Amino acid sequence: MQCLLPVYYSSPGFTGLVTVGAETNLFGIPVPLINYAGSFIPVILSTITVYYLERFLNSIMPGILRSFMVGMLTVGITSFITLVAWGPLGTWAGFHFVSFLVIIQNTIGPIALGVLAAVLPFIVMAGMHSLFAPFMVQSLAIAHFDGFFRPALILHNVSEGGACLAIALRTRNSSLRGEALSLGFGCIVAGVSEPAIYGLMLKLKRPLYGVMAGGAAGGVVAGLMGAKAFVMGRSTILALPIFQDTIVAMIAGLGVAFIVSFIVAFIVGFEDITNTENIT
């Protein structure tokens, strides 16, 4: 049921009303016609409403009526609330949130991008990086670009790759060298950093300083040069075409991130793992 309302708001019938722009009301209450394509806050609010309203109706509805009345009432009530309240409120909040991000990018954008790229290892450890997706969608839908989240994610992965290469060159453990090279390749090309974070950075600790330094330096460079993603993509160097005419800025930022991460991780070093120790 949680999937029904988002599908309806994206249906041709509803979007057709929005395109026509005709005045619409529901039970005498004016309904703002809003294009929900790319919006996530109204969908989240309506999904939360469905969850609690369905629980409430199940608790008060007699068993004989529950099977068909609960679903019908839940969809009807939630649709009404979303059309007259959650839709306008969520769209307004999403618009101003993206506007806030644009202001940050236009004022302290390079610093903000550097800070986010630097702290991303810890965000990824907590699994919170997946929460960026709705904000990226909102930014692309309203501002038509993402100069914050996607660049930071790719910069972080390349920084992880630089630190992994430093580990591979410093260690005398052939098994660790092979694992570091493999994980570094996965970070840069596949866009998957969790194995490197959990398998190497948390264990060796000091190379993580290189990842943070590389992300910060690369983020500042990419931000100063105006790197922006114009469509959704993976957090890998293979996604560079999504930066379109700002691809040079992103390449420069990635180069700085990789080099700084490698140098710092190589200099700070780590307590090497002997061949007799278990790498994992």
mmCIF file with all atom_site columns, N, CA and C in Angstrom, residues 198-222:
data_model
loop_
_atom_site.group_PDB
_atom_site.id
_atom_site.type_symbol
_atom_site.label_atom_id
_atom_site.label_alt_id
_atom_site.label_comp_id
_atom_site.label_asym_id
_atom_site.label_entity_id
_atom_site.label_seq_id
_atom_site.pdbx_PDB_ins_code
_atom_site.Cartn_x
_atom_site.Cartn_y
_atom_site.Cartn_z
_atom_site.occupancy
_atom_site.B_iso_or_equiv
_atom_site.pdbx_formal_charge
_atom_site.auth_seq_id
_atom_site.auth_comp_id
_atom_site.auth_asym_id
_atom_site.auth_atom_id
_atom_site.pdbx_PDB_model_num
ATOM 1  N N  . TYR A 1 198 ? 36.441 -1.668 6.056  1.00 0.00 ? 198 TYR A N  1
ATOM 2  C CA . TYR A 1 198 ? 36.363 -2.674 7.113  1.00 0.00 ? 198 TYR A CA 1
ATOM 3  C C  . TYR A 1 198 ? 37.562 -3.615 7.106  1.00 0.00 ? 198 TYR A C  1
ATOM 4  N N  . GLY A 1 199 ? 38.088 -3.911 5.914  1.00 0.00 ? 199 GLY A N  1
ATOM 5  C CA . GLY A 1 199 ? 39.160 -4.892 5.825  1.00 0.00 ? 199 GLY A CA 1
ATOM 6  C C  . GLY A 1 199 ? 40.546 -4.334 6.043  1.00 0.00 ? 199 GLY A C  1
ATOM 7  N N  . LEU A 1 200 ? 40.744 -3.040 5.733  1.00 0.00 ? 200 LEU A N  1
ATOM 8  C CA . LEU A 1 200 ? 42.080 -2.459 5.849  1.00 0.00 ? 200 LEU A CA 1
ATOM 9  C C  . LEU A 1 200 ? 42.136 -1.252 6.776  1.00 0.00 ? 200 LEU A C  1
ATOM 10 N N  . MET A 1 201 ? 41.316 -0.240 6.510  1.00 0.00 ? 201 MET A N  1
ATOM 11 C CA . MET A 1 201 ? 41.443 1.020  7.231  1.00 0.00 ? 201 MET A CA 1
ATOM 12 C C  . MET A 1 201 ? 41.174 0.875  8.725  1.00 0.00 ? 201 MET A C  1
ATOM 13 N N  . LEU A 1 202 ? 40.131 0.148  9.082  1.00 0.00 ? 202 LEU A N  1
ATOM 14 C CA . LEU A 1 202 ? 39.840 -0.026 10.504 1.00 0.00 ? 202 LEU A CA 1
ATOM 15 C C  . LEU A 1 202 ? 40.894 -0.880 11.189 1.00 0.00 ? 202 LEU A C  1
ATOM 16 N N  . LYS A 1 203 ? 41.492 -1.797 10.458 1.00 0.00 ? 203 LYS A N  1
ATOM 17 C CA . LYS A 1 203 ? 42.497 -2.680 11.041 1.00 0.00 ? 203 LYS A CA 1
ATOM 18 C C  . LYS A 1 203 ? 43.850 -1.979 11.170 1.00 0.00 ? 203 LYS A C  1
ATOM 19 N N  . LEU A 1 204 ? 44.243 -1.259 10.111 1.00 0.00 ? 204 LEU A N  1
ATOM 20 C CA . LEU A 1 204 ? 45.558 -0.611 10.106 1.00 0.00 ? 204 LEU A CA 1
ATOM 21 C C  . LEU A 1 204 ? 45.522 0.805  10.683 1.00 0.00 ? 204 LEU A C  1
ATOM 22 N N  . LYS A 1 205 ? 44.363 1.410  10.688 1.00 0.00 ? 205 LYS A N  1
ATOM 23 C CA . LYS A 1 205 ? 44.074 2.700  11.325 1.00 0.00 ? 205 LYS A CA 1
ATOM 24 C C  . LYS A 1 205 ? 44.765 3.894  10.670 1.00 0.00 ? 205 LYS A C  1
ATOM 25 N N  . ARG A 1 206 ? 46.078 4.010  10.719 1.00 0.00 ? 206 ARG A N  1
ATOM 26 C CA . ARG A 1 206 ? 46.741 5.235  10.280 1.00 0.00 ? 206 ARG A CA 1
ATOM 27 C C  . ARG A 1 206 ? 46.521 5.575  8.802  1.00 0.00 ? 206 ARG A C  1
ATOM 28 N N  . PRO A 1 207 ? 46.429 4.602  7.898  1.00 0.00 ? 207 PRO A N  1
ATOM 29 C CA . PRO A 1 207 ? 46.141 4.969  6.497  1.00 0.00 ? 207 PRO A CA 1
ATOM 30 C C  . PRO A 1 207 ? 44.825 5.715  6.311  1.00 0.00 ? 207 PRO A C  1
ATOM 31 N N  . LEU A 1 208 ? 43.946 5.619  7.304  1.00 0.00 ? 208 LEU A N  1
ATOM 32 C CA . LEU A 1 208 ? 42.678 6.345  7.220  1.00 0.00 ? 208 LEU A CA 1
ATOM 33 C C  . LEU A 1 208 ? 42.913 7.851  7.193  1.00 0.00 ? 208 LEU A C  1
ATOM 34 N N  . TYR A 1 209 ? 44.018 8.306  7.806  1.00 0.00 ? 209 TYR A N  1
ATOM 35 C CA . TYR A 1 209 ? 44.354 9.732  7.742  1.00 0.00 ? 209 TYR A CA 1
ATOM 36 C C  . TYR A 1 209 ? 44.586 10.159 6.296  1.00 0.00 ? 209 TYR A C  1
ATOM 37 N N  . GLY A 1 210 ? 45.205 9.276  5.531  1.00 0.00 ? 210 GLY A N  1
ATOM 38 C CA . GLY A 1 210 ? 45.420 9.575  4.123  1.00 0.00 ? 210 GLY A CA 1
ATOM 39 C C  . GLY A 1 210 ? 44.116 9.696  3.358  1.00 0.00 ? 210 GLY A C  1
ATOM 40 N N  . VAL A 1 211 ? 43.171 8.802  3.648  1.00 0.00 ? 211 VAL A N  1
ATOM 41 C CA . VAL A 1 211 ? 41.858 8.856  2.991  1.00 0.00 ? 211 VAL A CA 1
ATOM 42 C C  . VAL A 1 211 ? 41.174 10.186 3.285  1.00 0.00 ? 211 VAL A C  1
ATOM 43 N N  . MET A 1 212 ? 41.208 10.604 4.534  1.00 0.00 ? 212 MET A N  1
ATOM 44 C CA . MET A 1 212 ? 40.566 11.854 4.924  1.00 0.00 ? 212 MET A CA 1
ATOM 45 C C  . MET A 1 212 ? 41.258 13.058 4.288  1.00 0.00 ? 212 MET A C  1
ATOM 46 N N  . ALA A 1 213 ? 42.591 13.051 4.305  1.00 0.00 ? 213 ALA A N  1
ATOM 47 C CA . ALA A 1 213 ? 43.332 14.169 3.712  1.00 0.00 ? 213 ALA A CA 1
ATOM 48 C C  . ALA A 1 213 ? 43.092 14.250 2.210  1.00 0.00 ? 213 ALA A C  1
ATOM 49 N N  . GLY A 1 214 ? 43.100 13.103 1.551  1.00 0.00 ? 214 GLY A N  1
ATOM 50 C CA . GLY A 1 214 ? 42.849 13.084 0.115  1.00 0.00 ? 214 GLY A CA 1
ATOM 51 C C  . GLY A 1 214 ? 41.459 13.568 -0.237 1.00 0.00 ? 214 GLY A C  1
ATOM 52 N N  . GLY A 1 215 ? 40.456 13.124 0.530  1.00 0.00 ? 215 GLY A N  1
ATOM 53 C CA . GLY A 1 215 ? 39.095 13.572 0.285  1.00 0.00 ? 215 GLY A CA 1
ATOM 54 C C  . GLY A 1 215 ? 38.943 15.065 0.476  1.00 0.00 ? 215 GLY A C  1
ATOM 55 N N  . ALA A 1 216 ? 39.572 15.595 1.534  1.00 0.00 ? 216 ALA A N  1
ATOM 56 C CA . ALA A 1 216 ? 39.483 17.029 1.806  1.00 0.00 ? 216 ALA A CA 1
ATOM 57 C C  . ALA A 1 216 ? 40.147 17.841 0.698  1.00 0.00 ? 216 ALA A C  1
ATOM 58 N N  . ALA A 1 217 ? 41.369 17.454 0.327  1.00 0.00 ? 217 ALA A N  1
ATOM 59 C CA . ALA A 1 217 ? 42.095 18.201 -0.705 1.00 0.00 ? 217 ALA A CA 1
ATOM 60 C C  . ALA A 1 217 ? 41.403 18.101 -2.060 1.00 0.00 ? 217 ALA A C  1
ATOM 61 N N  . GLY A 1 218 ? 41.009 16.898 -2.427 1.00 0.00 ? 218 GLY A N  1
ATOM 62 C CA . GLY A 1 218 ? 40.323 16.722 -3.706 1.00 0.00 ? 218 GLY A CA 1
ATOM 63 C C  . GLY A 1 218 ? 38.988 17.435 -3.752 1.00 0.00 ? 218 GLY A C  1
ATOM 64 N N  . GLY A 1 219 ? 38.274 17.441 -2.617 1.00 0.00 ? 219 GLY A N  1
ATOM 65 C CA . GLY A 1 219 ? 36.991 18.125 -2.563 1.00 0.00 ? 219 GLY A CA 1
ATOM 66 C C  . GLY A 1 219 ? 37.123 19.621 -2.754 1.00 0.00 ? 219 GLY A C  1
ATOM 67 N N  . VAL A 1 220 ? 38.140 20.209 -2.139 1.00 0.00 ? 220 VAL A N  1
ATOM 68 C CA . VAL A 1 220 ? 38.358 21.651 -2.294 1.00 0.00 ? 220 VAL A CA 1
ATOM 69 C C  . VAL A 1 220 ? 38.690 21.991 -3.746 1.00 0.00 ? 220 VAL A C  1
ATOM 70 N N  . VAL A 1 221 ? 39.558 21.194 -4.361 1.00 0.00 ? 221 VAL A N  1
ATOM 71 C CA . VAL A 1 221 ? 39.931 21.446 -5.761 1.00 0.00 ? 221 VAL A CA 1
ATOM 72 C C  . VAL A 1 221 ? 38.727 21.282 -6.686 1.00 0.00 ? 221 VAL A C  1
ATOM 73 N N  . ALA A 1 222 ? 37.992 20.175 -6.527 1.00 0.00 ? 222 ALA A N  1
ATOM 74 C CA . ALA A 1 222 ? 36.819 19.940 -7.373 1.00 0.00 ? 222 ALA A CA 1
ATOM 75 C C  . ALA A 1 222 ? 35.771 21.025 -7.166 1.00 0.00 ? 222 ALA A C  1
#
